[in-house]
PDB file of C-alpha atoms in Angstrom:
ATOM      1  CA  MET B 479       1.536  -1.449 -15.263  1.00 55.00           C
ATOM      2  CA  ASN B 480       0.362  -0.484 -18.729  1.00 60.00           C
ATOM      3  CA  VAL B 481      -3.315   0.398 -18.992  1.00 59.00           C
ATOM      4  CA  GLU B 482      -4.728   1.051 -22.427  1.00 60.00           C
ATOM      5  CA  VAL B 483      -7.299   3.762 -22.978  1.00 53.00           C
ATOM      6  CA  GLU B 484     -10.365   2.541 -24.872  1.00 66.00           C
ATOM      7  CA  PHE B 485     -10.561   5.717 -26.961  1.00 70.00           C
ATOM      8  CA  PRO B 486      -8.238   8.613 -27.775  1.00 84.00           C
ATOM      9  CA  PRO B 487      -7.869  10.914 -24.740  1.00 86.00           C
ATOM     10  CA  ASN B 488     -10.000  14.046 -25.040  1.00 89.00           C
ATOM     11  CA  VAL B 489     -10.152  16.278 -21.984  1.00 89.00           C
ATOM     12  CA  LEU B 490     -13.246  17.997 -23.404  1.00 90.00           C
ATOM     13  CA  ALA B 491     -15.216  14.728 -23.465  1.00 90.00           C
ATOM     14  CA  ALA B 492     -17.315  14.300 -20.320  1.00 89.00           C
ATOM     15  CA  ASP B 493     -16.458  10.619 -19.907  1.00 88.00           C
ATOM     16  CA  CYS B 494     -12.727  10.866 -20.566  1.00 90.00           C
ATOM     17  CA  PRO B 495     -10.538   9.682 -17.647  1.00 90.00           C
ATOM     18  CA  SER B 496      -8.190  12.596 -18.321  1.00 91.00           C
ATOM     19  CA  ARG B 497     -10.722  14.841 -16.580  1.00 90.00           C
ATOM     20  CA  ALA B 498      -9.948  13.269 -13.196  1.00 91.00           C
ATOM     21  CA  VAL B 499      -6.221  13.863 -13.677  1.00 92.00           C
ATOM     22  CA  LEU B 500      -6.892  17.455 -14.742  1.00 91.00           C
ATOM     23  CA  LYS B 501      -9.035  17.953 -11.638  1.00 92.00           C
ATOM     24  CA  HIS B 502      -6.342  16.569  -9.309  1.00 93.00           C
ATOM     25  CA  LEU B 503      -3.474  18.447 -10.927  1.00 91.00           C
ATOM     26  CA  THR B 504      -5.197  21.816 -11.288  1.00 91.00           C
ATOM     27  CA  SER B 505      -7.075  21.888  -8.004  1.00 93.00           C
ATOM     28  CA  GLN B 506      -6.044  24.693  -5.669  1.00 92.00           C
ATOM     29  CA  TRP B 507      -4.027  22.350  -3.479  1.00 96.00           C
ATOM     30  CA  GLY B 508      -2.797  20.147  -6.323  1.00 96.00           C
ATOM     31  CA  VAL B 509      -1.098  23.069  -8.024  1.00 94.00           C
ATOM     32  CA  LEU B 510       0.498  24.239  -4.781  1.00 95.00           C
ATOM     33  CA  VAL B 511       1.717  20.757  -3.834  1.00 97.00           C
ATOM     34  CA  MET B 512       3.310  20.407  -7.271  1.00 96.00           C
ATOM     35  CA  PHE B 513       4.985  23.813  -6.780  1.00 93.00           C
ATOM     36  CA  ALA B 514       6.302  22.832  -3.359  1.00 95.00           C
ATOM     37  CA  LEU B 515       7.618  19.425  -4.395  1.00 97.00           C
ATOM     38  CA  GLN B 516       9.382  20.843  -7.427  1.00 95.00           C
ATOM     39  CA  ASP B 517      12.250  21.858  -5.129  1.00 92.00           C
ATOM     40  CA  GLY B 518      12.709  18.304  -3.808  1.00 96.00           C
ATOM     41  CA  THR B 519      11.516  15.681  -1.354  1.00 97.00           C
ATOM     42  CA  LEU B 520       9.545  16.815   1.685  1.00 98.00           C
ATOM     43  CA  ARG B 521       8.018  15.166   4.714  1.00 96.00           C
ATOM     44  CA  PHE B 522       4.293  15.687   5.311  1.00 95.00           C
ATOM     45  CA  SER B 523       4.728  18.312   8.033  1.00 94.00           C
ATOM     46  CA  ALA B 524       7.292  20.274   6.013  1.00 97.00           C
ATOM     47  CA  LEU B 525       5.033  20.152   2.966  1.00 97.00           C
ATOM     48  CA  ARG B 526       2.094  21.398   5.041  1.00 96.00           C
ATOM     49  CA  ARG B 527       4.168  24.319   6.330  1.00 96.00           C
ATOM     50  CA  ARG B 528       5.326  25.122   2.791  1.00 96.00           C
ATOM     51  CA  VAL B 529       1.783  25.138   1.376  1.00 96.00           C
ATOM     52  CA  GLY B 530       0.265  27.817   3.563  1.00 95.00           C
ATOM     53  CA  GLY B 531      -3.385  27.448   4.510  1.00 96.00           C
ATOM     54  CA  VAL B 532      -3.886  23.781   3.614  1.00 97.00           C
ATOM     55  CA  SER B 533      -5.496  21.585   6.248  1.00 97.00           C
ATOM     56  CA  GLU B 534      -3.983  18.246   7.175  1.00 96.00           C
ATOM     57  CA  ARG B 535      -7.007  16.463   5.696  1.00 97.00           C
ATOM     58  CA  MET B 536      -6.906  18.343   2.374  1.00 97.00           C
ATOM     59  CA  LEU B 537      -3.168  17.821   2.028  1.00 98.00           C
ATOM     60  CA  ALA B 538      -3.556  14.087   2.662  1.00 97.00           C
ATOM     61  CA  GLN B 539      -6.374  13.833   0.098  1.00 97.00           C
ATOM     62  CA  THR B 540      -4.423  15.847  -2.478  1.00 97.00           C
ATOM     63  CA  LEU B 541      -1.287  13.760  -2.030  1.00 98.00           C
ATOM     64  CA  GLN B 542      -3.303  10.555  -2.303  1.00 97.00           C
ATOM     65  CA  ALA B 543      -4.927  11.716  -5.566  1.00 97.00           C
ATOM     66  CA  LEU B 544      -1.617  12.841  -7.083  1.00 97.00           C
ATOM     67  CA  GLU B 545       0.027   9.598  -5.995  1.00 97.00           C
ATOM     68  CA  GLY B 546      -2.815   7.649  -7.600  1.00 97.00           C
ATOM     69  CA  ASP B 547      -2.195   9.497 -10.860  1.00 97.00           C
ATOM     70  CA  GLY B 548       1.502   8.595 -10.747  1.00 97.00           C
ATOM     71  CA  LEU B 549       2.648  12.190 -10.199  1.00 98.00           C
ATOM     72  CA  VAL B 550       3.798  11.914  -6.574  1.00 98.00           C
ATOM     73  CA  LEU B 551       5.873   9.198  -4.942  1.00 98.00           C
ATOM     74  CA  ARG B 552       5.205   8.353  -1.277  1.00 97.00           C
ATOM     75  CA  VAL B 553       7.978   6.568   0.619  1.00 97.00           C
ATOM     76  CA  ALA B 554       7.250   5.333   4.144  1.00 94.00           C
ATOM     77  CA  HIS B 555      10.357   4.466   6.137  1.00 93.00           C
ATOM     78  CA  PRO B 556       9.911   1.676   8.718  1.00 91.00           C
ATOM     79  CA  VAL B 557      10.866   3.689  11.809  1.00 91.00           C
ATOM     80  CA  VAL B 558       9.156   4.938  14.954  1.00 89.00           C
ATOM     81  CA  PRO B 559       7.768   7.554  14.811  1.00 87.00           C
ATOM     82  CA  PRO B 560       6.634   7.110  11.188  1.00 85.00           C
ATOM     83  CA  HIS B 561       8.770   8.908   8.601  1.00 91.00           C
ATOM     84  CA  VAL B 562       7.014   9.483   5.276  1.00 94.00           C
ATOM     85  CA  GLU B 563       8.505  11.439   2.406  1.00 97.00           C
ATOM     86  CA  TYR B 564       6.887  12.790  -0.744  1.00 98.00           C
ATOM     87  CA  SER B 565       8.562  13.621  -4.026  1.00 98.00           C
ATOM     88  CA  LEU B 566       7.638  14.035  -7.664  1.00 98.00           C
ATOM     89  CA  THR B 567       7.917  11.120 -10.050  1.00 98.00           C
ATOM     90  CA  ALA B 568       9.443  11.709 -13.494  1.00 98.00           C
ATOM     91  CA  LEU B 569       5.906  12.237 -14.799  1.00 97.00           C
ATOM     92  CA  GLY B 570       5.190  14.589 -11.900  1.00 97.00           C
ATOM     93  CA  GLN B 571       8.333  16.604 -12.602  1.00 97.00           C
ATOM     94  CA  GLU B 572       7.208  17.045 -16.196  1.00 97.00           C
ATOM     95  CA  ALA B 573       3.762  18.214 -15.057  1.00 96.00           C
ATOM     96  CA  ALA B 574       5.267  20.503 -12.394  1.00 96.00           C
ATOM     97  CA  VAL B 575       7.219  22.406 -15.053  1.00 95.00           C
ATOM     98  CA  LEU B 576       3.957  23.217 -16.814  1.00 94.00           C
ATOM     99  CA  VAL B 577       2.116  24.102 -13.613  1.00 92.00           C
ATOM    100  CA  ALA B 578       5.023  26.301 -12.485  1.00 91.00           C
ATOM    101  CA  ALA B 579       4.965  28.138 -15.824  1.00 93.00           C
ATOM    102  CA  LEU B 580       1.294  28.958 -15.255  1.00 91.00           C
ATOM    103  CA  GLY B 581       2.084  30.124 -11.715  1.00 89.00           C
ATOM    104  CA  ARG B 582       4.880  32.386 -12.945  1.00 91.00           C
ATOM    105  CA  TRP B 583       2.560  33.812 -15.594  1.00 94.00           C
ATOM    106  CA  ILE B 584      -0.060  34.583 -12.935  1.00 93.00           C
ATOM    107  CA  GLU B 585       2.544  36.235 -10.686  1.00 93.00           C
ATOM    108  CA  ALA B 586       3.913  38.304 -13.585  1.00 95.00           C
ATOM    109  CA  ASN B 587       0.444  39.465 -14.614  1.00 95.00           C
ATOM    110  CA  LEU B 588      -1.120  39.822 -11.175  1.00 95.00           C
ATOM    111  CA  PRO B 589      -1.247  43.658 -11.268  1.00 94.00           C
ATOM    112  CA  GLN B 590      -3.200  43.549 -14.548  1.00 95.00           C
ATOM    113  CA  ILE B 591      -5.481  40.800 -13.251  1.00 94.00           C
ATOM    114  CA  GLN B 592      -6.218  42.750 -10.082  1.00 93.00           C
ATOM    115  CA  ALA B 593      -6.847  45.921 -12.090  1.00 93.00           C
ATOM    116  CA  ALA B 594      -9.322  44.045 -14.270  1.00 93.00           C
ATOM    117  CA  ARG B 595     -11.142  42.838 -11.167  1.00 90.00           C
ATOM    118  CA  VAL B 596     -11.451  46.374  -9.823  1.00 83.00           C
ATOM    119  CA  GLY B 597     -12.669  47.670 -13.181  1.00 71.00           C
ATOM    120  CA  ALA B 598     -15.279  44.947 -13.587  1.00 64.00           C
TER     121      ALA B 598
END
């Protein structure tokens, strides 16, 4: 499905659809889901355990938003009990590399960030 954008994408423009993608991808849970799925396919329960602190509802909403943006692939296997797996699409893998780089930067600079907070 190829959808054309009516104007050049500009994340700084209030009415640009890229803002919704940015919101989904950089939300607290969006970033962590991308981190977790970077290592491979996970079932819902395993993903929830991997992303500490996320509620079932928030994880479901986050996955639905990322799937809607074409970043996450949801595969439901026709078995009882239900078996659903989540993985990154090619586009999601590309985005995860960027998100992971930001996460590594935060981890590497956390002592300085915490010191700045104390000094503020």
